Amino acid sequence: MLDSDACAGTRRHLRTASLIARYDANLPRYTSYPTAARFTSEVGSANWSDWLGQVEPDAAISLYVHIPFCKTLCWYCACNTRAVNRAETISSYVDLLAREAQLAAGALGRRQRVARLHLGGGTPNMLSTEDLDRLFEALTTAFDIAPDAEIAAELDPAGLTQAWVVAAAHHGLNRVSLGVQDLSPRVQQAINRIEPFEVVERAAGWAREAGVRSLNLDLMYGLPLQGRNDLLATLQQVITLRPDRIALFGYAHVPWMKPHQKLINEADLPGPTERFAQSQAAAAFLTGAGYEAVGLDHFALPDDSLAIAARTGRLHRNFQGYTTDEAATLVGLGASSISRSAQGYVQNHTVERDWRRAVSEGQLPVARGLEMTTDDHRRAEIIERLMCDFAVLLPAVERRHGPAPDRFAAALSRLQPLIEDGLVTCTDGAIAVTDLGRPFVRLACAAFDASLQPSGGRHGRMI
């Protein structure tokens, strides 16, 4: 006869399997609302120039600089990047970044104060130290980068040098995110990213020696040939580095959008039940190791600003994921960069040659965007709070943005199955995601997404 604990475990497993079978779907990651799928060419350079001109003179802004180059292309990657080995291609790109920074500063009408600067990619450490110097000279000429600004970079440990870290630290680099994904040799072979633990350890050491105050490691679950033991073995190794933060993303297999993902054998991908088990095992391991869960897929040490923001209701979400950034304006530079202001979103040309041509012609290189309505602002706040706090008070949102015409009747109707399954509660407009429902929080967000297409073909799986 099975004991009561075994019976309870079996019931939980069966219930979880039933929920996964019922609810696993293609959904946005909700790093913004509205999502980029709603952007159109009706919003362009003129709109962005006008919106920048309305930024308050004393308001701090954030900068994002996209470097769309990598030494080799990882097969799992869904970023806007390409493999490049010609130094002149990268150097000329930096020249145009400098020009775009001048264009943005001109639209602002001043050297706007910058409180946060994020270098993303691609691989920012593809820049030579000379190009890095030229980039920072251009940015500090166009903008007033605050002495205490948070300056972060996403780095590839395999291509990193100590000289690069020292040069970046000279320019104020104080946060580093290292791409790790998984340390299993067979998984690394399956995703074309060979990176032994010693390489990651060396990169982390260089960053700390240079005075970088915060270290984040990016990991993934759901990769080809990856099992729970592979993921847990990776975690056991990386926590010996005691990173301040760990981001644990689910691999999004979208070969219809990223053709190089077709190089991954789909038969090697774990199914939704195994993906779910991987994510939950990793979360249990990390919380047991002293990390606090932050939102859906981040973990941070208790004294890290991200964990503090999560505990105090000040956590935010943007295209880089969970953040403490509270700036209303984000200026994105580089091909495919997305910018945000109080009025809406714009995205630069994703095709690099189109971006280069626009900047060379003295134009803000915007390809598309979206001007937000009052209803968009209401729903954006609801979705962000659900993603960050797993709870939102609808009457408070309506007090800030005005009452919704239908009082969210359609959204509340779509929530009903989640309520019946114990994933969400709703009492007098107070929406809360239960502990059982946290892995399914994007379903609650989707209920408030007024423009989500039923097929969801542009997005990866939720689990």
mmCIF file of C-alpha atoms in Angstrom, residues 10-351:
data_model
loop_
_atom_site.group_PDB
_atom_site.id
_atom_site.type_symbol
_atom_site.label_atom_id
_atom_site.label_comp_id
_atom_site.label_asym_id
_atom_site.label_seq_id
_atom_site.Cartn_x
_atom_site.Cartn_y
_atom_site.Cartn_z
ATOM 1 C CA THR A 10 0.986 11.132 -7.302
ATOM 2 C CA ARG A 11 -2.103 13.356 -7.133
ATOM 3 C CA ARG A 12 0.038 16.506 -7.520
ATOM 4 C CA HIS A 13 1.838 14.984 -10.501
ATOM 5 C CA LEU A 14 -1.421 14.030 -12.200
ATOM 6 C CA ARG A 15 -2.926 17.453 -11.553
ATOM 7 C CA THR A 16 0.158 19.224 -12.884
ATOM 8 C CA ALA A 17 0.176 17.034 -15.997
ATOM 9 C CA SER A 18 -3.509 17.825 -16.533
ATOM 10 C CA LEU A 19 -2.904 21.589 -16.207
ATOM 11 C CA ILE A 20 0.033 21.470 -18.614
ATOM 12 C CA ALA A 21 -1.981 19.519 -21.180
ATOM 13 C CA ARG A 22 -4.847 21.994 -20.878
ATOM 14 C CA TYR A 23 -2.983 25.286 -20.799
ATOM 15 C CA ASP A 24 0.381 24.991 -22.562
ATOM 16 C CA ALA A 25 0.113 27.415 -25.472
ATOM 17 C CA ASN A 26 2.080 29.888 -27.566
ATOM 18 C CA LEU A 27 2.085 33.138 -25.595
ATOM 19 C CA PRO A 28 4.140 36.345 -25.433
ATOM 20 C CA ARG A 29 6.745 36.755 -22.696
ATOM 21 C CA TYR A 30 5.102 40.118 -21.902
ATOM 22 C CA THR A 31 8.303 42.115 -21.697
ATOM 23 C CA SER A 32 6.036 44.911 -22.880
ATOM 24 C CA TYR A 33 2.397 45.656 -23.499
ATOM 25 C CA PRO A 34 1.371 46.122 -26.190
ATOM 26 C CA THR A 35 3.797 43.552 -27.561
ATOM 27 C CA ALA A 36 5.998 44.225 -30.582
ATOM 28 C CA ALA A 37 3.554 42.180 -32.677
ATOM 29 C CA ARG A 38 1.275 45.236 -32.700
ATOM 30 C CA PHE A 39 3.896 47.672 -33.971
ATOM 31 C CA THR A 40 3.142 49.145 -37.418
ATOM 32 C CA SER A 41 4.865 51.410 -39.930
ATOM 33 C CA GLU A 42 2.232 54.073 -39.231
ATOM 34 C CA VAL A 43 4.465 55.210 -36.355
ATOM 35 C CA GLY A 44 7.907 56.326 -37.495
ATOM 36 C CA SER A 45 10.812 58.728 -37.129
ATOM 37 C CA ALA A 46 8.675 61.857 -36.933
ATOM 38 C CA ASN A 47 6.679 60.420 -34.023
ATOM 39 C CA TRP A 48 9.804 59.424 -32.146
ATOM 40 C CA SER A 49 11.399 62.828 -32.664
ATOM 41 C CA ASP A 50 8.237 64.502 -31.367
ATOM 42 C CA TRP A 51 8.056 62.206 -28.319
ATOM 43 C CA LEU A 52 11.700 62.794 -27.454
ATOM 44 C CA GLY A 53 11.069 66.528 -27.656
ATOM 45 C CA GLN A 54 8.425 66.156 -24.927
ATOM 46 C CA VAL A 55 10.766 64.547 -22.369
ATOM 47 C CA GLU A 56 11.091 66.757 -19.303
ATOM 48 C CA PRO A 57 14.507 68.479 -19.123
ATOM 49 C CA ASP A 58 15.249 67.207 -15.620
ATOM 50 C CA ALA A 59 14.015 63.623 -16.207
ATOM 51 C CA ALA A 60 16.563 60.824 -16.160
ATOM 52 C CA ILE A 61 16.394 58.446 -19.119
ATOM 53 C CA SER A 62 17.802 55.007 -19.856
ATOM 54 C CA LEU A 63 19.907 53.976 -22.850
ATOM 55 C CA TYR A 64 20.041 50.616 -24.593
ATOM 56 C CA VAL A 65 22.752 49.983 -27.200
ATOM 57 C CA HIS A 66 22.360 46.922 -29.417
ATOM 58 C CA ILE A 67 25.465 45.209 -30.799
ATOM 59 C CA PRO A 68 24.152 42.704 -33.394
ATOM 60 C CA PHE A 69 27.345 40.671 -33.827
ATOM 61 C CA CYS A 70 28.647 37.336 -32.575
ATOM 62 C CA LYS A 71 31.750 35.331 -33.373
ATOM 63 C CA THR A 72 29.601 32.269 -34.082
ATOM 64 C CA LEU A 73 25.847 31.840 -34.093
ATOM 65 C CA CYS A 74 24.380 29.736 -31.289
ATOM 66 C CA TRP A 75 21.560 27.608 -32.657
ATOM 67 C CA TYR A 76 19.163 28.320 -29.778
ATOM 68 C CA CYS A 77 19.454 32.100 -30.103
ATOM 69 C CA ALA A 78 16.371 34.211 -30.874
ATOM 70 C CA CYS A 79 18.163 37.581 -30.729
ATOM 71 C CA ASN A 80 18.760 39.935 -33.637
ATOM 72 C CA THR A 81 22.389 39.106 -34.362
ATOM 73 C CA ARG A 82 24.696 37.614 -36.989
ATOM 74 C CA ALA A 83 28.146 36.063 -37.145
ATOM 75 C CA VAL A 84 30.809 38.607 -38.122
ATOM 76 C CA ASN A 85 34.588 38.345 -38.195
ATOM 77 C CA ARG A 86 35.562 41.534 -40.066
ATOM 78 C CA ALA A 87 36.764 44.288 -37.733
ATOM 79 C CA GLU A 88 35.862 47.042 -40.202
ATOM 80 C CA THR A 89 32.197 45.956 -40.198
ATOM 81 C CA ILE A 90 32.035 46.407 -36.431
ATOM 82 C CA SER A 91 34.052 49.624 -36.455
ATOM 83 C CA SER A 92 31.787 51.271 -39.045
ATOM 84 C CA TYR A 93 28.771 50.192 -37.003
ATOM 85 C CA VAL A 94 30.201 52.043 -33.985
ATOM 86 C CA ASP A 95 30.637 55.132 -36.174
ATOM 87 C CA LEU A 96 26.929 55.021 -36.970
ATOM 88 C CA LEU A 97 25.977 54.397 -33.342
ATOM 89 C CA ALA A 98 27.772 57.657 -32.554
ATOM 90 C CA ARG A 99 25.768 59.391 -35.267
ATOM 91 C CA GLU A 100 22.473 57.945 -34.018
ATOM 92 C CA ALA A 101 23.279 59.112 -30.487
ATOM 93 C CA GLN A 102 23.741 62.632 -31.849
ATOM 94 C CA LEU A 103 20.398 62.413 -33.670
ATOM 95 C CA ALA A 104 18.594 61.299 -30.507
ATOM 96 C CA ALA A 105 20.263 64.032 -28.453
ATOM 97 C CA GLY A 106 19.228 66.573 -31.062
ATOM 98 C CA ALA A 107 15.595 65.474 -30.795
ATOM 99 C CA LEU A 108 15.796 65.701 -26.995
ATOM 100 C CA GLY A 109 17.227 69.190 -27.334
ATOM 101 C CA ARG A 110 19.888 68.714 -24.653
ATOM 102 C CA ARG A 111 22.427 66.349 -23.092
ATOM 103 C CA GLN A 112 19.756 64.436 -21.197
ATOM 104 C CA ARG A 113 20.822 62.818 -17.936
ATOM 105 C CA VAL A 114 21.215 59.035 -18.206
ATOM 106 C CA ALA A 115 20.747 56.910 -15.094
ATOM 107 C CA ARG A 116 21.102 53.517 -16.797
ATOM 108 C CA LEU A 117 23.036 52.266 -19.802
ATOM 109 C CA HIS A 118 22.721 48.703 -21.060
ATOM 110 C CA LEU A 119 24.881 47.140 -23.778
ATOM 111 C CA GLY A 120 23.106 44.144 -25.306
ATOM 112 C CA GLY A 121 23.282 41.947 -28.317
ATOM 113 C CA GLY A 122 24.516 39.867 -29.851
ATOM 114 C CA THR A 123 27.822 40.133 -28.099
ATOM 115 C CA PRO A 124 28.981 43.579 -26.911
ATOM 116 C CA ASN A 125 32.465 42.213 -26.245
ATOM 117 C CA MET A 126 32.806 41.737 -30.014
ATOM 118 C CA LEU A 127 33.802 45.423 -29.942
ATOM 119 C CA SER A 128 37.540 46.000 -29.770
ATOM 120 C CA THR A 129 38.727 48.044 -26.795
ATOM 121 C CA GLU A 130 39.355 50.900 -29.249
ATOM 122 C CA ASP A 131 35.785 50.695 -30.546
ATOM 123 C CA LEU A 132 34.534 50.498 -26.967
ATOM 124 C CA ASP A 133 36.417 53.710 -26.157
ATOM 125 C CA ARG A 134 34.939 55.430 -29.210
ATOM 126 C CA LEU A 135 31.433 54.289 -28.297
ATOM 127 C CA PHE A 136 31.649 55.657 -24.761
ATOM 128 C CA GLU A 137 33.181 58.903 -25.997
ATOM 129 C CA ALA A 138 30.209 59.317 -28.349
ATOM 130 C CA LEU A 139 27.658 58.478 -25.662
ATOM 131 C CA THR A 140 29.161 60.850 -23.097
ATOM 132 C CA THR A 141 29.254 63.592 -25.733
ATOM 133 C CA ALA A 142 25.598 63.155 -26.671
ATOM 134 C CA PHE A 143 24.248 62.437 -23.179
ATOM 135 C CA ASP A 144 24.979 63.353 -19.569
ATOM 136 C CA ILE A 145 25.759 59.963 -18.075
ATOM 137 C CA ALA A 146 25.356 60.297 -14.314
ATOM 138 C CA PRO A 147 28.418 59.500 -12.169
ATOM 139 C CA ASP A 148 26.405 56.853 -10.323
ATOM 140 C CA ALA A 149 24.712 55.454 -13.434
ATOM 141 C CA GLU A 150 24.116 51.732 -13.650
ATOM 142 C CA ILE A 151 26.169 50.540 -16.634
ATOM 143 C CA ALA A 152 25.578 46.932 -17.640
ATOM 144 C CA ALA A 153 26.695 44.638 -20.440
ATOM 145 C CA GLU A 154 25.699 41.200 -21.699
ATOM 146 C CA LEU A 155 28.926 39.288 -22.351
ATOM 147 C CA ASP A 156 30.003 36.027 -23.961
ATOM 148 C CA PRO A 157 32.570 34.432 -21.621
ATOM 149 C CA ALA A 158 34.214 32.453 -24.431
ATOM 150 C CA GLY A 159 35.198 35.585 -26.347
ATOM 151 C CA LEU A 160 35.962 37.792 -23.370
ATOM 152 C CA THR A 161 39.411 39.117 -22.488
ATOM 153 C CA GLN A 162 40.629 40.654 -19.277
ATOM 154 C CA ALA A 163 41.728 43.738 -21.217
ATOM 155 C CA TRP A 164 38.139 44.227 -22.441
ATOM 156 C CA VAL A 165 36.735 44.016 -18.920
ATOM 157 C CA VAL A 166 39.323 46.485 -17.623
ATOM 158 C CA ALA A 167 38.534 48.903 -20.462
ATOM 159 C CA ALA A 168 34.795 48.656 -19.838
ATOM 160 C CA ALA A 169 35.250 49.121 -16.088
ATOM 161 C CA HIS A 170 37.233 52.274 -16.846
ATOM 162 C CA HIS A 171 34.076 53.601 -18.512
ATOM 163 C CA GLY A 172 31.941 52.713 -15.493
ATOM 164 C CA LEU A 173 30.826 49.141 -16.151
ATOM 165 C CA ASN A 174 29.345 47.945 -12.871
ATOM 166 C CA ARG A 175 26.946 45.147 -13.860
ATOM 167 C CA VAL A 176 27.799 42.116 -15.984
ATOM 168 C CA SER A 177 25.561 39.386 -17.365
ATOM 169 C CA LEU A 178 27.340 36.252 -18.576
ATOM 170 C CA GLY A 179 25.627 33.888 -20.989
ATOM 171 C CA VAL A 180 26.006 30.332 -19.688
ATOM 172 C CA GLN A 181 22.810 28.438 -20.732
ATOM 173 C CA ASP A 182 23.984 24.916 -19.728
ATOM 174 C CA LEU A 183 27.369 23.382 -18.898
ATOM 175 C CA SER A 184 26.665 19.829 -20.100
ATOM 176 C CA PRO A 185 29.033 19.037 -23.030
ATOM 177 C CA ARG A 186 26.318 17.159 -24.929
ATOM 178 C CA VAL A 187 23.849 20.028 -24.543
ATOM 179 C CA GLN A 188 26.505 22.538 -25.604
ATOM 180 C CA GLN A 189 27.215 20.469 -28.717
ATOM 181 C CA ALA A 190 23.486 20.361 -29.492
ATOM 182 C CA ILE A 191 23.192 24.171 -29.381
ATOM 183 C CA ASN A 192 26.604 24.990 -30.921
ATOM 184 C CA ARG A 193 27.895 26.817 -27.860
ATOM 185 C CA ILE A 194 31.043 25.267 -26.386
ATOM 186 C CA GLU A 195 31.884 26.903 -23.079
ATOM 187 C CA PRO A 196 33.437 24.920 -20.190
ATOM 188 C CA PHE A 197 32.816 26.040 -16.623
ATOM 189 C CA GLU A 198 36.429 27.230 -16.320
ATOM 190 C CA VAL A 199 35.738 29.837 -19.019
ATOM 191 C CA VAL A 200 32.737 31.174 -17.101
ATOM 192 C CA GLU A 201 34.668 31.123 -13.831
ATOM 193 C CA ARG A 202 37.537 33.069 -15.407
ATOM 194 C CA ALA A 203 35.182 35.707 -16.842
ATOM 195 C CA ALA A 204 33.431 36.144 -13.489
ATOM 196 C CA GLY A 205 36.802 36.546 -11.782
ATOM 197 C CA TRP A 206 37.906 39.223 -14.227
ATOM 198 C CA ALA A 207 34.682 41.146 -13.688
ATOM 199 C CA ARG A 208 35.020 41.126 -9.923
ATOM 200 C CA GLU A 209 38.720 42.019 -10.044
ATOM 201 C CA ALA A 210 37.778 45.034 -12.176
ATOM 202 C CA GLY A 211 35.305 46.221 -9.547
ATOM 203 C CA VAL A 212 32.060 45.117 -11.183
ATOM 204 C CA ARG A 213 29.603 45.084 -8.294
ATOM 205 C CA SER A 214 26.895 42.808 -9.662
ATOM 206 C CA LEU A 215 27.132 39.535 -11.575
ATOM 207 C CA ASN A 216 24.218 37.872 -13.367
ATOM 208 C CA LEU A 217 24.299 34.504 -15.097
ATOM 209 C CA ASP A 218 21.853 33.590 -17.877
ATOM 210 C CA LEU A 219 20.760 29.944 -17.901
ATOM 211 C CA MET A 220 18.169 28.053 -19.931
ATOM 212 C CA TYR A 221 15.914 25.031 -19.531
ATOM 213 C CA GLY A 222 14.163 23.091 -22.275
ATOM 214 C CA LEU A 223 17.293 22.841 -24.445
ATOM 215 C CA PRO A 224 17.923 19.864 -26.749
ATOM 216 C CA LEU A 225 19.254 16.747 -24.971
ATOM 217 C CA GLN A 226 18.925 18.604 -21.645
ATOM 218 C CA GLY A 227 17.555 16.722 -18.655
ATOM 219 C CA ARG A 228 16.883 17.727 -15.086
ATOM 220 C CA ASN A 229 20.210 16.287 -13.978
ATOM 221 C CA ASP A 230 22.067 18.390 -16.565
ATOM 222 C CA LEU A 231 20.350 21.546 -15.364
ATOM 223 C CA LEU A 232 20.898 20.790 -11.675
ATOM 224 C CA ALA A 233 24.557 19.931 -12.309
ATOM 225 C CA THR A 234 24.968 23.291 -14.051
ATOM 226 C CA LEU A 235 23.358 25.072 -11.121
ATOM 227 C CA GLN A 236 25.573 23.275 -8.625
ATOM 228 C CA GLN A 237 28.627 24.544 -10.483
ATOM 229 C CA VAL A 238 27.547 28.118 -11.122
ATOM 230 C CA ILE A 239 26.402 28.885 -7.581
ATOM 231 C CA THR A 240 29.994 28.304 -6.449
ATOM 232 C CA LEU A 241 30.600 31.673 -8.155
ATOM 233 C CA ARG A 242 27.859 33.166 -5.942
ATOM 234 C CA PRO A 243 26.319 35.324 -8.671
ATOM 235 C CA ASP A 244 24.070 38.098 -7.391
ATOM 236 C CA ARG A 245 21.382 37.162 -9.907
ATOM 237 C CA ILE A 246 20.444 34.196 -12.062
ATOM 238 C CA ALA A 247 18.030 34.388 -14.974
ATOM 239 C CA LEU A 248 16.529 31.022 -15.933
ATOM 240 C CA PHE A 249 14.784 31.305 -19.290
ATOM 241 C CA GLY A 250 12.772 28.662 -21.058
ATOM 242 C CA TYR A 251 14.132 27.947 -24.532
ATOM 243 C CA ALA A 252 11.722 29.266 -27.175
ATOM 244 C CA HIS A 253 11.811 27.073 -30.281
ATOM 245 C CA VAL A 254 10.557 29.362 -33.059
ATOM 246 C CA PRO A 255 12.282 28.147 -36.256
ATOM 247 C CA TRP A 256 9.626 29.880 -38.384
ATOM 248 C CA MET A 257 11.045 33.162 -37.069
ATOM 249 C CA LYS A 258 14.690 32.150 -36.544
ATOM 250 C CA PRO A 259 15.644 29.748 -39.360
ATOM 251 C CA HIS A 260 18.985 28.777 -37.781
ATOM 252 C CA GLN A 261 16.992 27.009 -35.047
ATOM 253 C CA LYS A 262 16.186 24.395 -37.696
ATOM 254 C CA LEU A 263 19.717 23.112 -37.020
ATOM 255 C CA ILE A 264 18.354 21.809 -33.704
ATOM 256 C CA ASN A 265 16.873 18.326 -33.894
ATOM 257 C CA GLU A 266 13.316 18.763 -32.636
ATOM 258 C CA ALA A 267 13.290 15.141 -31.493
ATOM 259 C CA ASP A 268 15.953 16.111 -28.937
ATOM 260 C CA LEU A 269 13.758 18.775 -27.312
ATOM 261 C CA PRO A 270 12.122 17.899 -23.980
ATOM 262 C CA GLY A 271 8.343 17.940 -23.963
ATOM 263 C CA PRO A 272 6.203 20.341 -21.918
ATOM 264 C CA THR A 273 5.975 18.065 -18.866
ATOM 265 C CA GLU A 274 9.755 17.653 -18.711
ATOM 266 C CA ARG A 275 10.294 21.387 -19.340
ATOM 267 C CA PHE A 276 7.970 22.163 -16.447
ATOM 268 C CA ALA A 277 9.773 19.669 -14.210
ATOM 269 C CA GLN A 278 13.118 21.232 -15.130
ATOM 270 C CA SER A 279 11.955 24.742 -14.272
ATOM 271 C CA GLN A 280 10.444 23.666 -10.953
ATOM 272 C CA ALA A 281 13.464 21.578 -9.932
ATOM 273 C CA ALA A 282 15.765 24.492 -10.713
ATOM 274 C CA ALA A 283 13.594 26.928 -8.749
ATOM 275 C CA ALA A 284 13.576 24.611 -5.730
ATOM 276 C CA PHE A 285 17.349 24.222 -5.932
ATOM 277 C CA LEU A 286 18.009 27.964 -6.149
ATOM 278 C CA THR A 287 15.637 28.948 -3.349
ATOM 279 C CA GLY A 288 17.201 26.209 -1.255
ATOM 280 C CA ALA A 289 20.598 27.764 -1.974
ATOM 281 C CA GLY A 290 19.492 31.124 -0.567
ATOM 282 C CA TYR A 291 18.195 32.891 -3.675
ATOM 283 C CA GLU A 292 14.815 34.598 -3.753
ATOM 284 C CA ALA A 293 12.471 33.997 -6.674
ATOM 285 C CA VAL A 294 11.864 37.222 -8.602
ATOM 286 C CA GLY A 295 8.932 37.200 -10.982
ATOM 287 C CA LEU A 296 8.586 34.272 -13.331
ATOM 288 C CA ASP A 297 12.178 33.332 -14.143
ATOM 289 C CA HIS A 298 14.723 35.384 -12.169
ATOM 290 C CA PHE A 299 16.462 34.658 -8.870
ATOM 291 C CA ALA A 300 18.498 37.040 -6.738
ATOM 292 C CA LEU A 301 20.331 37.109 -3.439
ATOM 293 C CA PRO A 302 18.225 38.736 -0.707
ATOM 294 C CA ASP A 303 20.334 41.920 -0.550
ATOM 295 C CA ASP A 304 20.328 42.439 -4.334
ATOM 296 C CA SER A 305 18.324 45.415 -5.585
ATOM 297 C CA LEU A 306 16.189 43.153 -7.785
ATOM 298 C CA ALA A 307 15.090 41.049 -4.798
ATOM 299 C CA ILE A 308 14.446 44.187 -2.753
ATOM 300 C CA ALA A 309 12.342 45.673 -5.559
ATOM 301 C CA ALA A 310 10.315 42.454 -5.785
ATOM 302 C CA ARG A 311 9.616 42.492 -2.039
ATOM 303 C CA THR A 312 8.588 46.155 -2.042
ATOM 304 C CA GLY A 313 6.398 46.224 -5.166
ATOM 305 C CA ARG A 314 8.894 48.275 -7.210
ATOM 306 C CA LEU A 315 9.869 45.611 -9.709
ATOM 307 C CA HIS A 316 9.432 46.439 -13.390
ATOM 308 C CA ARG A 317 9.654 44.588 -16.689
ATOM 309 C CA ASN A 318 11.054 45.696 -20.028
ATOM 310 C CA PHE A 319 12.667 44.212 -23.125
ATOM 311 C CA GLN A 320 15.720 43.180 -21.083
ATOM 312 C CA GLY A 321 13.508 41.276 -18.619
ATOM 313 C CA TYR A 322 12.932 42.084 -14.948
ATOM 314 C CA THR A 323 14.494 45.352 -13.841
ATOM 315 C CA THR A 324 14.508 48.060 -11.196
ATOM 316 C CA ASP A 325 14.535 50.717 -13.935
ATOM 317 C CA GLU A 326 11.822 53.315 -13.290
ATOM 318 C CA ALA A 327 12.680 55.736 -16.122
ATOM 319 C CA ALA A 328 9.714 56.648 -18.322
ATOM 320 C CA THR A 329 11.950 56.999 -21.381
ATOM 321 C CA LEU A 330 14.228 54.343 -22.830
ATOM 322 C CA VAL A 331 16.283 55.344 -25.876
ATOM 323 C CA GLY A 332 17.391 52.373 -27.954
ATOM 324 C CA LEU A 333 20.364 52.741 -30.288
ATOM 325 C CA GLY A 334 21.419 50.300 -32.980
ATOM 326 C CA ALA A 335 19.716 47.960 -35.413
ATOM 327 C CA SER A 336 16.469 46.398 -34.060
ATOM 328 C CA SER A 337 16.591 48.387 -30.784
ATOM 329 C CA ILE A 338 13.244 49.169 -29.199
ATOM 330 C CA SER A 339 12.650 52.512 -27.499
ATOM 331 C CA ARG A 340 9.897 53.535 -25.116
ATOM 332 C CA SER A 341 8.392 56.804 -23.931
ATOM 333 C CA ALA A 342 5.220 57.845 -22.157
ATOM 334 C CA GLN A 343 3.534 58.048 -25.566
ATOM 335 C CA GLY A 344 4.431 54.603 -26.873
ATOM 336 C CA TYR A 345 7.082 52.392 -28.481
ATOM 337 C CA VAL A 346 9.266 52.545 -31.583
ATOM 338 C CA GLN A 347 11.619 49.982 -33.074
ATOM 339 C CA ASN A 348 14.613 50.633 -35.285
ATOM 340 C CA HIS A 349 15.089 48.842 -38.581
ATOM 341 C CA THR A 350 15.863 45.197 -37.822
ATOM 342 C CA VAL A 351 17.750 44.728 -41.094
#
